Amino acid sequence: MAHQVLARKWRPRKFEDVIGQEHVVKALANALDSGRIHHAYLFTGTRGVGKTTLARILAKALNCLGVDGKGGITSKPCGICQACNEIDVGRFVDLLEVDAATNTKVDEMRELLETAQYAPVSGRYKVYIIDEVHMLSKSAFNAMLKTLEEPPGHVEFILATTDPQKLPITVLSRCLQFNLRNLAPSALAEHLAKILRTEQIAFEVPALDMIGRAGEGSVRDSLSLLDQAIAYGAGAVKSEEVAAMLGALDQTYLFTVLEYIAERDTRALVAEIEAIASRAISFELALKEIATLMTKVALVQTVGSEAAIGPDAARLGNLAGKFAVDEVQLLYQIALLGRRDLHLAPDEQSGFTMTMLRAIAFLQSADGSGTGAKVAPSGALTSPTVGRSAAAIATSTHRRMVQTATAGETTTPYATTVAPAVSDWPAFVASCSFTGMAGMLAKQSEFVSFSDGVLSLKVAEAQKHLADKKYQEKLKMDLAGLLGENLRIQVMISQVVGHSLAAAEDRTRSELEQAAIQSINNDPFIKSLADEFGATIDRAAIRPAG
């Protein structure tokens, strides 16, 4: 007998065999058992999650005759009667399957619907399964609307689509809609293991985990990859060979990469990336897996050690202890953005390397091992921590205090440690992501003092509206996590001396504009235009580059 691919051989033939769609199976089974049959169903979901499979099982359930030939509508089709057998092999005359992607025209739809008026030949219902229904033309949709709304009693419509947003609302309103979910990698791996045990094929669990992740929620894609893995491994599914086949990365490499990042060991990190490159690994997939690992680490940190399950539980717990909570969030975001921009890099390896080095650079800046705030030659205030939230700064400061205490050094109270930071108010404001009212008050105000939990600021007469209580409350809310829940803010209206962040930015902007004007005035070409044609310069239109 010719070989049959796993995706077809293991296609579910009854509701109990369908995995990952319990919410749909339960609803359909209850409706069938109670006789509450709708005339039109719509199954939505990505490829390979079971839309057409469920449609065929539903068709069997509606037409099953039972083992004795006297059965009725049931949620447990026998799989033995003539109707069940013919539907399984695709020969049931009263089941019409249409691929809307190749039958999009209105004339084809009208021809199909003309057959709906005739009674079933051998079955209880005439069932129309229209796959990828969103591909129908507007005219074809209009042609089917009347029949879809009030079909003959012997007709059932089952529509399937990967893109329900493209369906007219008039069609959606006439159907009972079921949204099929993508399957979790663990569920896919478990399903593959069950199949391989039945097929008596040797396998390694990590290999199935890789295939489950590569399947991206699709059972059909996972089974196709499994077929490929069996062929690649000459009848066995082994981790190393599956990793090579997929261009996938053994998670051991990823843990090592993240451990080097935690240790800020750039030399070892670059060497490890070279080792990954020598295995022809997909760096795009590596960044995706790093984001997945950081999600697991975050769960361990927030939920507890019970969130670390599987063979990598110990290493997940180890990473959770090496990174602060805010650092995990930062690494997750860096991995996502690095993956998004990878196609812009000169090549995948250099893009991945820069992403990992960026992670170390940000972490060094956060823990104080990088450079601090600086004043650029133009007078503009710069800081490696610009854009970080006050909570992130507090977390990093607290961590450094704990590290210092562990080393046996004398430490100062937490508030005192933060208070040198606050006294340099422009730099402090630049390093925090204040927005809205809090940001307006913070940028326009000047520091007066901070003691006994009271932060005193001052604003100019022209900005006296910023002294309003609602502005103070917003700033207090943003600073409470850093300076303490009992923080009080006092804002005075007084003469200012230009020590606010807004004043510093204005000075920088003015200097840049003057430099731009000077550059235009000294440009030989501009001078020649002025001399030869009497041209004048509109200084108001000059803007600094960048």
CSV table of N, CA and C in Angstrom, one decimal, residues 112-178:
chain,number,residue,atom,x,y,z
A,112,LEU,N,-24.0,26.6,-8.3
A,112,LEU,CA,-24.0,25.7,-7.1
A,112,LEU,C,-25.3,25.8,-6.3
A,113,LEU,N,-25.8,27.0,-6.1
A,113,LEU,CA,-27.0,27.1,-5.3
A,113,LEU,C,-28.3,26.6,-6.0
A,114,GLU,N,-28.2,26.5,-7.3
A,114,GLU,CA,-29.4,25.9,-8.0
A,114,GLU,C,-29.7,24.4,-7.5
A,115,THR,N,-28.6,23.7,-7.1
A,115,THR,CA,-28.8,22.4,-6.7
A,115,THR,C,-29.4,22.2,-5.3
A,116,ALA,N,-29.4,23.4,-4.6
A,116,ALA,CA,-29.9,23.3,-3.2
A,116,ALA,C,-31.4,23.0,-3.1
A,117,GLN,N,-32.1,23.3,-4.2
A,117,GLN,CA,-33.6,23.1,-4.1
A,117,GLN,C,-34.0,21.6,-4.2
A,118,TYR,N,-33.0,20.8,-4.7
A,118,TYR,CA,-33.3,19.4,-4.8
A,118,TYR,C,-33.0,18.6,-3.5
A,119,ALA,N,-33.8,17.6,-3.2
A,119,ALA,CA,-33.6,16.9,-2.0
A,119,ALA,C,-32.4,16.0,-2.1
A,120,PRO,N,-31.8,15.7,-0.9
A,120,PRO,CA,-30.6,14.8,-0.9
A,120,PRO,C,-30.9,13.5,-1.6
A,121,VAL,N,-29.8,12.9,-2.2
A,121,VAL,CA,-29.9,11.7,-2.9
A,121,VAL,C,-30.0,10.5,-2.0
A,122,SER,N,-29.0,10.5,-1.0
A,122,SER,CA,-29.0,9.3,-0.1
A,122,SER,C,-28.8,9.7,1.3
A,123,GLY,N,-28.5,11.0,1.6
A,123,GLY,CA,-28.3,11.4,3.0
A,123,GLY,C,-29.5,12.1,3.6
A,124,ARG,N,-29.4,12.5,4.8
A,124,ARG,CA,-30.4,13.2,5.5
A,124,ARG,C,-30.4,14.7,5.2
A,125,TYR,N,-29.2,15.2,5.0
A,125,TYR,CA,-29.0,16.6,4.7
A,125,TYR,C,-28.1,16.7,3.5
A,126,LYS,N,-28.3,17.8,2.7
A,126,LYS,CA,-27.3,18.1,1.7
A,126,LYS,C,-26.4,19.2,2.3
A,127,VAL,N,-25.1,18.9,2.4
A,127,VAL,CA,-24.2,19.8,3.1
A,127,VAL,C,-23.3,20.5,2.1
A,128,TYR,N,-23.2,21.8,2.2
A,128,TYR,CA,-22.3,22.6,1.4
A,128,TYR,C,-21.1,23.1,2.3
A,129,ILE,N,-19.9,22.7,2.0
A,129,ILE,CA,-18.7,23.2,2.7
A,129,ILE,C,-18.0,24.1,1.7
A,130,ILE,N,-17.9,25.4,2.1
A,130,ILE,CA,-17.3,26.4,1.2
A,130,ILE,C,-16.0,26.9,2.0
A,131,ASP,N,-14.9,26.4,1.5
A,131,ASP,CA,-13.6,26.8,2.1
A,131,ASP,C,-13.1,28.1,1.6
A,132,GLU,N,-12.3,28.8,2.4
A,132,GLU,CA,-11.8,30.1,2.1
A,132,GLU,C,-12.9,31.0,1.5
A,133,VAL,N,-14.0,31.1,2.2
A,133,VAL,CA,-15.2,31.8,1.7
A,133,VAL,C,-14.9,33.2,1.5
A,134,HIS,N,-13.9,33.8,2.2
A,134,HIS,CA,-13.7,35.2,2.0
A,134,HIS,C,-13.2,35.6,0.6
A,135,MET,N,-12.8,34.6,-0.2
A,135,MET,CA,-12.3,34.8,-1.5
A,135,MET,C,-13.4,35.1,-2.6
A,136,LEU,N,-14.6,34.8,-2.2
A,136,LEU,CA,-15.7,35.0,-3.1
A,136,LEU,C,-15.8,36.5,-3.5
A,137,SER,N,-16.3,36.8,-4.7
A,137,SER,CA,-16.5,38.1,-5.1
A,137,SER,C,-17.7,38.7,-4.5
A,138,LYS,N,-17.9,40.0,-4.5
A,138,LYS,CA,-19.0,40.7,-3.9
A,138,LYS,C,-20.3,40.2,-4.5
A,139,SER,N,-20.3,40.0,-5.8
A,139,SER,CA,-21.5,39.5,-6.5
A,139,SER,C,-21.8,38.1,-6.1
A,140,ALA,N,-20.8,37.3,-5.9
A,140,ALA,CA,-21.1,35.9,-5.5
A,140,ALA,C,-21.7,35.9,-4.1
A,141,PHE,N,-21.2,36.8,-3.2
A,141,PHE,CA,-21.8,36.9,-1.9
A,141,PHE,C,-23.2,37.3,-1.9
A,142,ASN,N,-23.5,38.3,-2.8
A,142,ASN,CA,-24.9,38.7,-2.9
A,142,ASN,C,-25.8,37.6,-3.4
A,143,ALA,N,-25.2,36.8,-4.3
A,143,ALA,CA,-26.0,35.7,-4.9
A,143,ALA,C,-26.4,34.7,-3.9
A,144,MET,N,-25.5,34.5,-2.9
A,144,MET,CA,-25.8,33.4,-1.9
A,144,MET,C,-26.6,33.9,-0.7
A,145,LEU,N,-26.7,35.2,-0.5
A,145,LEU,CA,-27.3,35.7,0.7
A,145,LEU,C,-28.7,35.2,1.0
A,146,LYS,N,-29.6,35.2,0.0
A,146,LYS,CA,-31.0,34.8,0.2
A,146,LYS,C,-31.0,33.3,0.6
A,147,THR,N,-30.3,32.5,-0.2
A,147,THR,CA,-30.3,31.0,0.1
A,147,THR,C,-29.7,30.8,1.5
A,148,LEU,N,-28.6,31.6,1.9
A,148,LEU,CA,-27.9,31.4,3.1
A,148,LEU,C,-28.9,31.8,4.3
A,149,GLU,N,-29.7,32.7,4.1
A,149,GLU,CA,-30.6,33.2,5.2
A,149,GLU,C,-31.8,32.2,5.3
A,150,GLU,N,-32.4,31.8,4.3
A,150,GLU,CA,-33.5,30.9,4.4
A,150,GLU,C,-33.3,29.7,3.4
A,151,PRO,N,-32.4,28.8,3.8
A,151,PRO,CA,-32.2,27.6,2.9
A,151,PRO,C,-33.3,26.6,3.1
A,152,PRO,N,-33.5,25.7,2.1
A,152,PRO,CA,-34.5,24.6,2.3
A,152,PRO,C,-34.1,23.8,3.6
A,153,GLY,N,-35.1,23.1,4.2
A,153,GLY,CA,-34.9,22.4,5.4
A,153,GLY,C,-33.8,21.3,5.3
A,154,HIS,N,-33.6,20.8,4.1
A,154,HIS,CA,-32.6,19.7,4.0
A,154,HIS,C,-31.2,20.2,3.6
A,155,VAL,N,-30.9,21.5,3.7
A,155,VAL,CA,-29.6,22.1,3.3
A,155,VAL,C,-28.9,22.6,4.6
A,156,GLU,N,-27.6,22.3,4.7
A,156,GLU,CA,-26.7,22.9,5.7
A,156,GLU,C,-25.5,23.6,5.0
A,157,PHE,N,-25.2,24.8,5.4
A,157,PHE,CA,-24.0,25.5,4.9
A,157,PHE,C,-23.0,25.5,6.0
A,158,ILE,N,-21.7,25.1,5.7
A,158,ILE,CA,-20.6,25.2,6.6
A,158,ILE,C,-19.5,26.0,5.9
A,159,LEU,N,-19.3,27.2,6.3
A,159,LEU,CA,-18.3,28.0,5.7
A,159,LEU,C,-17.0,28.0,6.6
A,160,ALA,N,-15.8,28.2,5.9
A,160,ALA,CA,-14.6,28.2,6.6
A,160,ALA,C,-13.7,29.3,6.0
A,161,THR,N,-13.0,30.0,6.9
A,161,THR,CA,-12.1,31.1,6.4
A,161,THR,C,-11.0,31.4,7.3
A,162,THR,N,-9.9,31.8,6.8
A,162,THR,CA,-8.7,32.3,7.6
A,162,THR,C,-8.8,33.8,7.8
A,163,ASP,N,-9.7,34.4,7.2
A,163,ASP,CA,-9.8,35.9,7.3
A,163,ASP,C,-11.2,36.4,7.4
A,164,PRO,N,-11.8,36.2,8.5
A,164,PRO,CA,-13.2,36.6,8.7
A,164,PRO,C,-13.5,38.1,8.5
A,165,GLN,N,-12.5,38.9,8.7
A,165,GLN,CA,-12.7,40.4,8.5
A,165,GLN,C,-13.1,40.8,7.1
A,166,LYS,N,-12.8,39.9,6.1
A,166,LYS,CA,-13.1,40.2,4.8
A,166,LYS,C,-14.6,39.8,4.4
A,167,LEU,N,-15.3,39.1,5.3
A,167,LEU,CA,-16.6,38.7,5.0
A,167,LEU,C,-17.6,39.8,5.2
A,168,PRO,N,-18.6,40.0,4.4
A,168,PRO,CA,-19.6,41.0,4.6
A,168,PRO,C,-20.3,40.8,5.9
A,169,ILE,N,-20.7,41.8,6.5
A,169,ILE,CA,-21.5,41.7,7.8
A,169,ILE,C,-22.8,41.0,7.5
A,170,THR,N,-23.3,41.1,6.3
A,170,THR,CA,-24.6,40.4,6.0
A,170,THR,C,-24.4,38.9,6.0
A,171,VAL,N,-23.2,38.4,5.7
A,171,VAL,CA,-23.0,37.0,5.8
A,171,VAL,C,-22.7,36.5,7.2
A,172,LEU,N,-21.9,37.3,7.9
A,172,LEU,CA,-21.6,37.0,9.3
A,172,LEU,C,-22.9,36.9,10.1
A,173,SER,N,-23.8,37.8,9.9
A,173,SER,CA,-25.0,37.8,10.7
A,173,SER,C,-25.9,36.6,10.5
A,174,ARG,N,-25.7,35.9,9.4
A,174,ARG,CA,-26.5,34.7,9.1
A,174,ARG,C,-25.9,33.4,9.5
A,175,CYS,N,-24.7,33.5,10.1
A,175,CYS,CA,-24.0,32.3,10.5
A,175,CYS,C,-23.8,32.2,12.0
A,176,LEU,N,-23.7,30.9,12.4
A,176,LEU,CA,-23.3,30.7,13.8
A,176,LEU,C,-21.7,30.5,13.7
A,177,GLN,N,-21.0,31.5,14.3
A,177,GLN,CA,-19.6,31.5,14.2
A,177,GLN,C,-18.8,30.9,15.3
A,178,PHE,N,-17.8,30.1,14.9
A,178,PHE,CA,-16.9,29.5,15.9
A,178,PHE,C,-15.4,29.8,15.5
